[in-house]
Coordinates of C-alpha atoms in Angstrom, one line a residue:
M2 CA 32.6 7.1 -31.3
Q3 CA 31.6 9.8 -29.0
P4 CA 29.9 8.5 -25.7
I5 CA 26.6 9.7 -25.3
A6 CA 24.8 9.8 -21.7
P7 CA 21.9 7.6 -22.0
A8 CA 18.3 8.7 -21.5
E9 CA 16.6 7.9 -18.4
P10 CA 15.6 4.2 -18.4
V11 CA 12.1 3.6 -19.1
A12 CA 10.4 1.6 -16.4
A13 CA 8.1 -0.2 -18.6
G14 CA 11.1 -1.9 -20.5
E15 CA 11.9 -3.6 -17.0
N16 CA 8.6 -5.1 -17.1
R17 CA 10.2 -8.3 -18.3
P18 CA 9.2 -11.6 -16.5
P19 CA 11.4 -14.7 -17.3
D20 CA 10.6 -16.4 -20.8
W21 CA 8.1 -13.6 -21.7
W22 CA 9.3 -13.9 -25.1
K23 CA 7.9 -17.5 -25.4
S24 CA 4.4 -16.1 -25.6
S25 CA 5.4 -13.2 -27.7
V26 CA 5.0 -12.3 -31.4
V27 CA 7.8 -10.3 -33.0
Y28 CA 7.3 -7.7 -35.7
Q29 CA 10.4 -6.8 -38.0
I30 CA 10.7 -3.4 -39.3
Y31 CA 13.2 -2.4 -42.2
P32 CA 13.1 1.1 -41.1
R33 CA 14.3 2.5 -44.7
S34 CA 11.0 1.0 -46.2
F35 CA 8.4 1.3 -43.4
A36 CA 7.2 4.9 -43.1
D37 CA 8.6 8.1 -44.3
S38 CA 7.6 11.3 -42.3
N39 CA 9.6 13.8 -44.0
G40 CA 9.2 13.1 -47.8
D41 CA 12.7 12.5 -48.6
G42 CA 11.8 9.2 -49.7
I43 CA 13.5 7.1 -46.9
G44 CA 11.7 5.6 -44.0
D45 CA 12.5 6.9 -40.7
I46 CA 12.0 6.6 -37.0
P47 CA 9.1 9.3 -36.6
G48 CA 7.3 7.4 -39.5
I49 CA 7.6 4.3 -37.2
T50 CA 6.2 6.2 -34.2
G51 CA 3.4 7.3 -36.3
K52 CA 2.3 3.7 -37.0
V53 CA 2.7 2.1 -33.3
D54 CA -1.1 2.4 -32.7
Y55 CA -1.2 0.1 -36.2
L56 CA 1.1 -2.2 -34.6
H57 CA -0.9 -2.3 -31.4
R58 CA -4.2 -3.0 -33.1
L59 CA -2.3 -5.8 -35.0
G60 CA -1.4 -7.3 -31.6
V61 CA 2.2 -7.9 -31.8
D62 CA 4.3 -7.7 -28.5
V63 CA 8.0 -6.8 -29.9
V64 CA 9.4 -4.7 -32.4
W65 CA 12.5 -5.6 -33.9
L66 CA 14.2 -2.7 -35.7
S67 CA 16.8 -3.6 -38.4
P68 CA 19.8 -1.1 -38.0
V69 CA 19.2 2.5 -37.6
Y70 CA 22.8 3.4 -36.5
R71 CA 24.9 5.9 -38.2
S72 CA 26.3 4.4 -41.7
P73 CA 27.7 5.0 -44.9
M74 CA 24.9 2.5 -46.3
D75 CA 27.0 0.5 -48.2
D76 CA 24.8 -2.5 -47.2
N77 CA 21.6 -0.4 -46.0
G78 CA 22.7 0.2 -42.4
Y79 CA 24.4 -3.1 -41.9
D80 CA 27.7 -1.4 -42.3
I81 CA 27.9 0.8 -38.9
S82 CA 30.2 3.6 -38.4
D83 CA 29.0 4.7 -35.0
Y84 CA 27.1 2.1 -32.8
Q85 CA 25.9 4.9 -30.3
D86 CA 24.1 7.3 -32.7
V87 CA 21.5 7.1 -35.1
D88 CA 22.0 8.0 -38.9
P89 CA 20.5 11.4 -39.8
A90 CA 18.4 9.4 -42.7
F91 CA 16.4 7.8 -39.9
G92 CA 16.3 10.7 -37.4
T93 CA 18.1 11.3 -33.9
L94 CA 18.6 9.5 -30.7
A95 CA 15.6 11.7 -29.4
D96 CA 13.5 10.4 -32.0
L97 CA 14.4 6.9 -30.8
D98 CA 13.7 7.6 -27.3
E99 CA 10.4 8.5 -28.3
L100 CA 9.4 5.6 -30.1
I101 CA 10.8 3.4 -27.1
A102 CA 8.4 5.4 -24.8
A103 CA 5.6 5.0 -27.3
L104 CA 6.1 1.1 -27.5
H105 CA 6.5 0.8 -23.8
G106 CA 3.5 2.9 -23.3
R107 CA 1.6 0.3 -25.1
G108 CA 2.9 -2.6 -23.4
M109 CA 5.4 -3.5 -26.3
K110 CA 9.0 -3.8 -26.4
L111 CA 11.9 -2.7 -28.9
V112 CA 14.8 -5.3 -30.0
M113 CA 17.7 -3.6 -31.8
D114 CA 19.7 -5.1 -34.7
L115 CA 23.1 -6.0 -33.2
V116 CA 25.6 -6.1 -36.0
V117 CA 29.2 -7.1 -34.3
N118 CA 30.6 -9.5 -36.6
H119 CA 32.0 -6.5 -38.6
T120 CA 31.8 -2.9 -38.8
S121 CA 32.0 -0.3 -41.5
D122 CA 35.4 0.7 -42.9
E123 CA 34.4 4.1 -42.1
H124 CA 34.1 3.4 -38.2
P125 CA 36.8 5.1 -36.2
W126 CA 38.0 1.6 -35.0
F127 CA 38.8 0.5 -38.4
I128 CA 40.2 4.0 -39.6
E129 CA 42.7 3.8 -36.7
S130 CA 43.5 0.1 -37.5
R131 CA 44.6 0.8 -41.1
D132 CA 48.1 2.1 -39.2
P133 CA 50.1 -1.0 -38.7
L134 CA 51.5 0.5 -35.6
S135 CA 48.1 1.5 -34.0
S136 CA 46.9 -0.5 -30.9
K137 CA 43.9 -1.0 -32.6
R138 CA 45.5 -3.1 -35.7
D139 CA 44.4 -6.4 -34.0
W140 CA 40.8 -5.2 -33.8
Y141 CA 40.3 -6.5 -37.2
W142 CA 41.7 -9.4 -39.2
W143 CA 45.0 -8.1 -41.2
R144 CA 47.1 -10.6 -43.1
P145 CA 50.0 -10.5 -45.6
A146 CA 49.8 -11.5 -49.1
R147 CA 50.2 -15.2 -49.9
D148 CA 53.7 -16.4 -49.8
G149 CA 55.6 -15.8 -53.0
F150 CA 52.9 -13.3 -53.9
E151 CA 53.2 -9.6 -54.4
P152 CA 50.2 -7.8 -52.5
G153 CA 47.6 -7.0 -55.4
A154 CA 48.7 -9.8 -57.9
E155 CA 46.0 -12.3 -58.9
G156 CA 45.8 -14.9 -56.3
A157 CA 47.7 -13.2 -53.7
E158 CA 44.8 -12.9 -51.1
P159 CA 45.7 -14.9 -48.0
T160 CA 43.2 -17.5 -48.4
N161 CA 40.7 -18.3 -51.3
W162 CA 37.8 -17.4 -49.2
G163 CA 34.9 -15.8 -50.9
S164 CA 32.5 -13.0 -49.8
A165 CA 28.8 -13.6 -49.4
F166 CA 28.4 -10.8 -51.5
S167 CA 30.5 -12.2 -54.5
G168 CA 34.2 -11.9 -54.9
S169 CA 37.3 -12.5 -52.5
A170 CA 36.7 -12.0 -48.8
W171 CA 40.0 -10.2 -48.7
E172 CA 40.7 -6.5 -49.6
L173 CA 44.0 -5.0 -50.1
D174 CA 44.9 -1.9 -48.1
R175 CA 47.6 -0.5 -50.4
N176 CA 49.1 1.9 -47.8
S177 CA 50.2 -0.9 -45.6
G178 CA 50.5 -3.6 -48.4
Q179 CA 48.2 -5.9 -46.1
Y180 CA 44.7 -7.6 -46.6
F181 CA 41.8 -7.3 -44.4
L182 CA 39.1 -9.8 -44.1
H183 CA 35.6 -9.1 -45.1
M184 CA 32.9 -11.8 -45.0
F185 CA 30.4 -9.4 -46.8
S186 CA 31.2 -6.1 -48.7
R187 CA 34.7 -5.0 -48.8
K188 CA 33.2 -2.0 -46.7
Q189 CA 32.3 -4.4 -43.8
P190 CA 35.7 -5.5 -42.4
D191 CA 35.4 -8.1 -39.9
L192 CA 36.2 -7.6 -36.1
N193 CA 38.6 -9.9 -34.3
W194 CA 37.0 -11.2 -31.5
E195 CA 39.9 -13.0 -30.3
N196 CA 40.7 -9.7 -28.9
P197 CA 39.4 -9.1 -25.4
Q198 CA 39.3 -5.3 -25.9
V199 CA 37.2 -5.6 -29.1
R200 CA 34.6 -7.9 -27.1
Q201 CA 34.6 -5.6 -24.1
A202 CA 33.9 -2.5 -26.2
V203 CA 30.9 -4.5 -27.8
Y204 CA 29.6 -5.3 -24.2
A205 CA 29.9 -1.7 -23.2
M206 CA 28.1 -0.6 -26.3
M207 CA 25.2 -3.3 -25.6
N208 CA 24.7 -2.2 -21.9
W209 CA 24.5 1.4 -23.2
W210 CA 21.4 0.6 -25.2
V211 CA 19.8 -1.6 -22.6
D212 CA 20.4 1.2 -20.2
R213 CA 18.5 3.6 -22.6
G214 CA 15.3 1.1 -22.5
V215 CA 16.0 -1.6 -25.2
D216 CA 14.4 -4.9 -24.5
G217 CA 16.8 -7.0 -26.4
F218 CA 19.2 -7.8 -29.5
R219 CA 18.5 -9.7 -32.9
M220 CA 22.2 -10.5 -33.4
D221 CA 23.3 -10.5 -37.1
V222 CA 25.4 -13.4 -38.3
I223 CA 26.6 -14.0 -34.8
N224 CA 27.9 -17.5 -35.3
L225 CA 30.7 -16.0 -37.4
I226 CA 32.5 -14.2 -34.6
S227 CA 34.5 -17.1 -33.5
K228 CA 37.2 -17.6 -36.7
P229 CA 39.3 -20.8 -37.1
A230 CA 42.7 -21.0 -35.3
R231 CA 44.0 -21.2 -38.9
F232 CA 43.3 -19.6 -42.0
D233 CA 43.3 -22.2 -44.9
D234 CA 42.2 -22.5 -48.2
G235 CA 38.9 -24.3 -48.8
P236 CA 37.4 -26.4 -51.4
V237 CA 36.3 -24.5 -54.8
G238 CA 33.1 -26.0 -56.6
P239 CA 32.4 -25.8 -60.3
N240 CA 32.1 -22.4 -62.0
Q241 CA 33.6 -21.0 -58.6
K242 CA 36.4 -19.0 -58.3
Y243 CA 36.5 -18.7 -54.6
S244 CA 35.6 -21.2 -51.8
S245 CA 32.6 -20.6 -49.3
S246 CA 34.2 -18.7 -46.2
F247 CA 31.0 -19.6 -44.3
A248 CA 31.9 -23.2 -44.3
A249 CA 35.3 -22.4 -42.9
I250 CA 34.1 -19.7 -40.3
A251 CA 30.8 -20.4 -39.3
N252 CA 30.5 -21.8 -35.6
G253 CA 34.2 -21.7 -34.6
D254 CA 35.6 -23.4 -31.4
R255 CA 35.1 -20.2 -29.3
L256 CA 31.6 -19.5 -30.2
H257 CA 29.9 -20.8 -27.1
E258 CA 32.3 -19.0 -24.9
F259 CA 32.0 -15.7 -26.6
L260 CA 28.1 -15.9 -26.3
A261 CA 28.3 -17.0 -22.7
E262 CA 30.7 -14.0 -21.8
M263 CA 28.4 -11.8 -23.6
N264 CA 25.3 -13.0 -21.6
A265 CA 27.3 -12.6 -18.3
Q266 CA 28.9 -9.1 -19.3
V267 CA 25.5 -7.8 -20.4
G268 CA 23.1 -9.6 -18.0
L269 CA 21.0 -10.9 -20.9
T270 CA 19.5 -13.6 -18.8
E271 CA 19.3 -11.7 -15.5
R272 CA 17.5 -8.8 -16.9
N273 CA 15.3 -11.1 -19.1
L274 CA 16.3 -9.6 -22.3
I275 CA 15.3 -11.3 -25.5
T276 CA 18.0 -12.5 -27.7
V277 CA 17.8 -14.2 -31.1
G278 CA 21.0 -15.1 -33.2
E279 CA 21.2 -15.2 -37.0
M280 CA 23.1 -18.3 -37.5
P281 CA 23.7 -19.5 -41.1
G282 CA 25.0 -22.9 -41.5
S283 CA 24.3 -23.9 -38.0
T284 CA 22.7 -27.5 -37.1
I285 CA 20.3 -28.5 -34.9
D286 CA 22.9 -29.6 -32.2
T287 CA 24.6 -26.2 -32.4
A288 CA 21.1 -24.4 -32.0
R289 CA 20.2 -26.8 -29.2
A290 CA 23.5 -25.7 -27.3
V291 CA 23.1 -22.0 -27.9
T292 CA 19.6 -21.9 -26.8
D293 CA 19.9 -24.4 -23.9
P294 CA 19.0 -22.2 -20.6
A295 CA 21.6 -24.2 -18.7
N296 CA 24.3 -22.8 -21.0
R297 CA 23.2 -19.1 -20.7
E298 CA 23.8 -18.1 -24.1
L299 CA 20.8 -17.0 -26.3
D300 CA 17.1 -17.5 -26.4
M301 CA 16.6 -18.6 -29.8
V302 CA 18.4 -18.8 -33.3
F303 CA 17.3 -18.2 -36.8
T304 CA 17.6 -21.3 -38.7
F305 CA 18.3 -21.3 -42.7
E306 CA 17.6 -24.7 -43.7
H307 CA 14.1 -24.3 -44.6
V308 CA 14.9 -21.3 -46.8
G309 CA 17.4 -23.3 -48.8
L310 CA 15.0 -26.1 -50.0
D311 CA 14.1 -24.2 -53.1
A312 CA 17.5 -23.6 -54.4
K313 CA 19.6 -26.3 -56.3
P314 CA 21.9 -28.5 -54.3
G315 CA 25.4 -27.0 -54.0
G316 CA 24.2 -23.8 -56.3
Q317 CA 23.6 -20.4 -55.5
K318 CA 20.3 -19.1 -53.8
F319 CA 19.5 -17.8 -57.2
D320 CA 19.6 -21.1 -58.9
L321 CA 16.1 -22.1 -58.6
H322 CA 14.8 -25.5 -57.7
P323 CA 11.2 -26.8 -57.3
L324 CA 10.1 -26.7 -53.5
S325 CA 9.0 -30.0 -52.1
L326 CA 6.3 -29.8 -49.4
P327 CA 7.2 -33.1 -47.6
A328 CA 10.9 -31.5 -47.6
L329 CA 9.7 -28.4 -46.1
K330 CA 7.5 -30.1 -43.6
Q331 CA 10.1 -32.6 -42.4
N332 CA 12.9 -30.1 -42.1
L333 CA 10.7 -28.0 -39.8
E334 CA 9.5 -31.1 -37.8
A335 CA 13.4 -32.1 -37.2
W336 CA 13.8 -28.5 -35.8
Q337 CA 10.8 -28.8 -33.7
V338 CA 11.7 -32.4 -32.4
G339 CA 15.4 -31.2 -31.9
L340 CA 14.5 -28.3 -29.7
A341 CA 11.6 -29.8 -28.1
D342 CA 12.8 -30.4 -24.7
V343 CA 15.9 -28.0 -24.6
G344 CA 16.0 -24.6 -26.3
W345 CA 13.4 -22.9 -28.4
N346 CA 12.6 -22.1 -32.1
S347 CA 12.1 -18.9 -33.8
L348 CA 9.5 -19.3 -36.5
Y349 CA 9.5 -17.3 -39.8
W350 CA 8.9 -17.4 -43.5
D351 CA 10.4 -13.9 -44.7
N352 CA 12.5 -11.0 -43.5
H353 CA 14.7 -8.4 -45.2
D354 CA 17.0 -11.0 -46.6
Q355 CA 14.2 -13.3 -48.0
P356 CA 11.5 -12.7 -50.9
R357 CA 8.0 -12.5 -49.8
A358 CA 6.5 -15.3 -48.3
V359 CA 3.2 -15.4 -50.4
S360 CA 5.3 -15.3 -53.6
R361 CA 7.8 -18.0 -52.5
F362 CA 5.7 -20.5 -50.5
G363 CA 2.2 -19.7 -51.5
D364 CA 0.4 -18.6 -54.5
D365 CA 0.2 -14.6 -54.9
S366 CA -2.1 -14.9 -58.0
P367 CA -5.5 -12.8 -57.4
A368 CA -7.4 -16.0 -57.1
H369 CA -5.3 -17.4 -54.1
R370 CA -3.1 -14.6 -52.6
V371 CA -5.2 -14.0 -49.5
N372 CA -6.1 -17.7 -48.7
S373 CA -2.2 -18.7 -49.1
A374 CA -1.1 -15.7 -47.2
K375 CA -3.6 -16.8 -44.3
T376 CA -2.7 -20.2 -44.6
L377 CA 1.1 -19.8 -44.4
A378 CA 0.5 -17.8 -41.5
T379 CA -1.5 -20.3 -39.9
V380 CA 1.2 -22.9 -40.4
Q381 CA 3.8 -20.7 -38.9
H382 CA 1.9 -19.8 -36.0
M383 CA 1.0 -23.4 -35.0
H384 CA 4.5 -24.4 -34.6
R385 CA 6.1 -24.4 -31.3
G386 CA 8.4 -21.4 -30.9
T387 CA 8.2 -17.5 -31.2
P388 CA 6.8 -16.2 -34.4
Y389 CA 8.5 -13.2 -36.4
V390 CA 6.3 -11.2 -38.7
Y391 CA 8.1 -9.2 -41.3
Q392 CA 6.6 -5.8 -42.4
G393 CA 3.8 -6.4 -45.1
E394 CA 3.5 -9.9 -44.3
E395 CA 0.3 -9.3 -42.6
L396 CA -1.1 -7.6 -45.5
G397 CA -0.1 -10.5 -48.1
M398 CA 2.3 -8.3 -49.7
T399 CA 4.0 -9.9 -52.7
N400 CA 7.2 -10.1 -54.7
T401 CA 7.8 -7.1 -57.1
Y402 CA 9.4 -8.9 -59.8
F403 CA 11.7 -6.5 -61.3
V404 CA 12.6 -7.2 -65.0
D405 CA 15.6 -5.1 -65.4
I406 CA 19.0 -5.2 -63.5
G407 CA 18.7 -1.2 -63.3
Q408 CA 15.8 -1.6 -61.0
Y409 CA 17.9 -3.3 -58.4
Q410 CA 19.6 -1.6 -55.4
D411 CA 20.4 -4.7 -53.2
I412 CA 24.4 -5.0 -53.2
E413 CA 24.1 -9.0 -53.2
S414 CA 21.9 -8.9 -56.3
V415 CA 23.8 -6.4 -58.2
N416 CA 26.9 -8.3 -57.8
Y417 CA 25.6 -11.7 -58.5
H418 CA 24.2 -10.2 -61.8
A419 CA 27.8 -8.8 -62.7
D420 CA 29.4 -12.2 -61.7
A421 CA 26.9 -14.5 -63.6
M422 CA 27.2 -12.1 -66.8
S423 CA 31.1 -12.5 -66.5
L424 CA 30.7 -16.1 -66.5
G425 CA 28.4 -16.4 -69.6
L426 CA 25.3 -17.3 -67.8
E427 CA 21.9 -16.8 -69.8
A428 CA 20.7 -13.4 -68.8
E429 CA 17.0 -14.4 -68.6
T430 CA 17.8 -17.2 -66.4
V431 CA 19.7 -14.9 -64.0
L432 CA 17.0 -12.2 -64.2
A433 CA 14.2 -14.7 -63.2
G434 CA 16.3 -15.8 -60.4
L435 CA 16.7 -12.4 -59.1
A436 CA 13.1 -11.9 -59.7
A437 CA 12.3 -14.6 -57.3
R438 CA 14.8 -14.3 -54.6
S439 CA 16.4 -10.9 -54.5
R440 CA 16.2 -9.2 -51.1
D441 CA 14.8 -6.2 -52.9
N442 CA 11.6 -8.0 -53.1
A443 CA 11.2 -7.6 -49.1
R444 CA 12.5 -4.0 -49.3
T445 CA 9.9 -2.2 -51.3
P446 CA 7.9 0.4 -49.4
V447 CA 5.2 -0.9 -47.2
Q448 CA 1.7 -0.3 -48.8
W449 CA -0.3 1.8 -46.5
N450 CA -3.1 3.0 -48.5
D451 CA -4.1 3.6 -52.2
S452 CA -2.8 7.2 -52.4
A453 CA 0.3 8.2 -54.4
Q454 CA 3.4 6.1 -53.5
A455 CA 1.3 3.9 -51.3
G456 CA 1.2 6.5 -48.6
F457 CA 4.6 5.6 -47.8
S458 CA 6.2 9.0 -48.7
T459 CA 5.1 12.4 -50.2
G460 CA 8.4 12.0 -52.3
Q461 CA 10.2 9.7 -54.7
P462 CA 10.9 6.5 -52.5
W463 CA 14.3 5.1 -52.3
L464 CA 13.1 2.0 -54.0
P465 CA 9.8 1.6 -56.3
V466 CA 6.4 0.9 -54.6
N467 CA 4.9 -2.3 -55.9
P468 CA 2.4 -1.3 -58.5
N469 CA -0.3 -3.7 -56.8
Y470 CA -0.4 -1.2 -53.9
V471 CA -3.8 0.0 -55.2
T472 CA -5.4 -3.0 -53.8
I473 CA -3.1 -4.4 -51.3
N474 CA -2.5 -2.0 -48.8
A475 CA -3.0 -1.7 -44.8
A476 CA -6.2 0.6 -45.0
A477 CA -8.1 -1.7 -47.2
A478 CA -7.2 -4.6 -45.0
E479 CA -8.0 -3.2 -41.9
N480 CA -11.5 -2.2 -43.4
D481 CA -11.9 -5.7 -44.5
P482 CA -12.9 -8.2 -41.9
D483 CA -11.9 -11.2 -44.0
S484 CA -8.4 -9.6 -44.7
V485 CA -4.9 -11.2 -44.1
F486 CA -4.6 -8.6 -41.6
H487 CA -7.3 -9.8 -39.5
H488 CA -6.3 -13.4 -39.8
F489 CA -3.0 -12.5 -38.3
R490 CA -5.0 -10.7 -35.6
Q491 CA -6.7 -13.9 -34.8
L492 CA -3.7 -16.1 -34.8
I493 CA -1.7 -13.6 -32.2
A494 CA -4.9 -13.3 -30.1
L495 CA -5.1 -17.1 -30.0
R496 CA -1.6 -17.3 -28.7
K497 CA -2.5 -14.9 -25.9
S498 CA -5.7 -17.0 -25.0
H499 CA -4.7 -20.6 -25.3
R500 CA -1.5 -21.9 -23.5
I501 CA -1.5 -24.9 -26.0
V502 CA -0.2 -22.6 -28.6
V503 CA 2.9 -21.9 -26.6
E504 CA 3.4 -24.8 -24.6
G505 CA 1.8 -27.8 -26.4
R506 CA 4.1 -30.6 -27.5
F507 CA 4.3 -30.9 -31.5
E508 CA 3.6 -33.9 -33.5
L509 CA 3.5 -33.8 -37.5
L510 CA 0.9 -35.7 -39.2
L511 CA 0.9 -36.9 -43.0
P512 CA 4.6 -36.2 -43.5
E513 CA 4.7 -37.3 -47.0
H514 CA 1.6 -35.8 -48.2
E515 CA 2.3 -33.5 -51.4
Q516 CA -0.6 -30.9 -50.5
I517 CA -1.7 -31.2 -46.9
W518 CA 0.2 -30.1 -43.8
A519 CA -1.4 -31.2 -40.5
L520 CA -0.1 -31.1 -37.0
T521 CA -1.2 -31.6 -33.5
R522 CA -0.2 -29.7 -30.5
T523 CA -1.2 -31.3 -27.2
L524 CA -1.1 -30.1 -23.4
G525 CA -2.8 -32.1 -20.7
R526 CA -6.2 -33.2 -21.9
Q527 CA -6.2 -30.7 -24.6
M528 CA -5.3 -31.2 -28.4
L529 CA -5.0 -28.6 -30.9
V530 CA -5.2 -29.9 -34.4
M531 CA -4.2 -27.9 -37.5
I532 CA -5.1 -29.0 -41.1
A533 CA -4.0 -27.0 -44.2
N534 CA -4.1 -27.5 -47.7
C535 CA -0.7 -25.9 -49.0
S536 CA -1.7 -25.9 -52.8
S537 CA -3.9 -24.2 -55.1
A538 CA -5.8 -27.4 -55.9
P539 CA -8.4 -29.1 -53.9
A540 CA -7.1 -32.0 -51.5
A541 CA -8.8 -34.7 -49.9
L542 CA -7.8 -35.5 -46.1
P543 CA -7.2 -39.4 -46.0
A544 CA -9.6 -41.3 -43.7
G545 CA -8.3 -41.5 -40.2
A546 CA -5.2 -39.0 -41.1
V547 CA -6.4 -36.9 -38.1
P548 CA -8.3 -37.3 -34.6
D549 CA -12.1 -37.4 -35.0
L550 CA -12.9 -33.7 -35.0
T551 CA -16.8 -33.9 -34.7
Q552 CA -16.9 -32.5 -31.2
A553 CA -14.0 -30.0 -31.8
Q554 CA -14.3 -26.2 -31.4
V555 CA -13.2 -24.5 -34.7
L556 CA -10.8 -21.6 -33.3
V557 CA -9.5 -20.0 -36.7
T558 CA -10.3 -20.9 -40.5
T559 CA -10.0 -19.5 -43.9
H560 CA -13.1 -20.9 -45.3
G561 CA -15.5 -20.9 -42.5
A562 CA -16.3 -23.7 -39.8
S563 CA -16.1 -27.1 -41.4
T564 CA -15.0 -30.6 -40.6
A565 CA -15.2 -31.8 -44.4
A566 CA -12.6 -34.0 -45.5
E567 CA -12.4 -32.2 -48.8
L568 CA -10.2 -29.1 -48.5
Q569 CA -10.5 -26.0 -50.7
P570 CA -7.2 -24.6 -52.3
W571 CA -5.1 -22.9 -49.7
E572 CA -8.0 -23.7 -47.1
S573 CA -6.8 -24.0 -43.3
R574 CA -8.5 -24.6 -39.8
I575 CA -7.5 -24.8 -36.4
H576 CA -9.5 -27.1 -34.2
L577 CA -9.4 -27.6 -30.4
L578 CA -10.3 -31.0 -28.7
G579 CA -10.9 -31.3 -25.0

């Protein structure tokens, strides 16, 4: 990694008052699929810069970029070979400086994806680490074969841990005869955070980006950086060859120490930078400790519990299970209550790792797609926390529903299919799971207009455009005052104009109701009441279930101002009392 002089700090980027992120809305961009400026079929940074005014019209405050660093792209950029350069597929550092300036010039901020649990195996640190005599050998997790086994033999891996992307979490390096740990792809070796030199190198890199004008970090699987003191075998479930390594590794004993040290070394709190940690397998108690301002660690975490409720217990994410609305409501309520007085919630339905929200939690049929996308947004934005909007969510973009494994590019999906076929699972069932849950559903190009390739590129896109782009696209949405796009604009504007949306105390109503999601937010003498029918059938509001709304002001609605007790399919309303 060659050190590069940072650009002059952008003054607007320093305009970060304390807790500014609580009243903000974050928009996630998956650069590969957002906008292609040069016709090579891959989205790039100049393409993003060309859409900054669109984001400004939407009203979002923060743009979070998935990785644009130099990378071999084994996992689409989450395998980084140089933390201080931009991959040529996305542009240059100068292009990124222009994007930062364009955002800051419109009062918006930029969050970079921080991927420091692992690097690429093509990173200079790891290349040097391959030499057993190197001073960087201890920058990664190297282990000999299991006692009594020859390196490379079946079962010789140091532990039975499995990778999140299928197979063993250990890869043999034949030159040294030892194995290295990789929680994800074999081209993503895990860094050894026990080594203080590793941590200092990471902090130096983070400071370099902040000095360049970045306003914060989204931290990829950050709760995996603290590994256990002992590497022991874990339990193996039925039809599984390997143990879940997440269970063994997540939320290690030194996690809080490492996060607090990072905060201090980079000045995350002092500089009012926004920080959110992706933390699979974390509990409410862990998240509460991490986001407690007194501990000076992170501002928010991404919880995963609510996006696991539609998978069979103990199974893979692709093992589909009917979603219970009461279970979903009560899970989010637990997080709302658990972090109500200490800490802060992040609010999301989908992202680059999840299928499209309207296809998963809503109804993406032509009859209900628009209203279910609007109502899901209403529910999300009326909870307490910082909302995250994933690119295309504001358009009601849907899953693509690929029907052949050859259409998939996601490494997780391709590996799962191979493993499932080797175990003799039914091909139709496996493909149905992928069609519903594959990460590629979120990664098809953003649909900008009804021209060729949805206006994403003049070339052949790296992943096929969803055929429904002809009717679902940004140009049509901006021109339709009743579109999903304009509903999102209303919700974002409501956050700016009403303190109660940010600060109001949360209470869930009708927790057991199978169709209706209702809640209140209370601040002083004001009460905000949200009522949403989260089903494709009419729903009757039980008598006395919500406060009397006859004198309430209707703020945002999907079906016009009404206080009727009968809710239409996917109808939602936000009322204000006081």
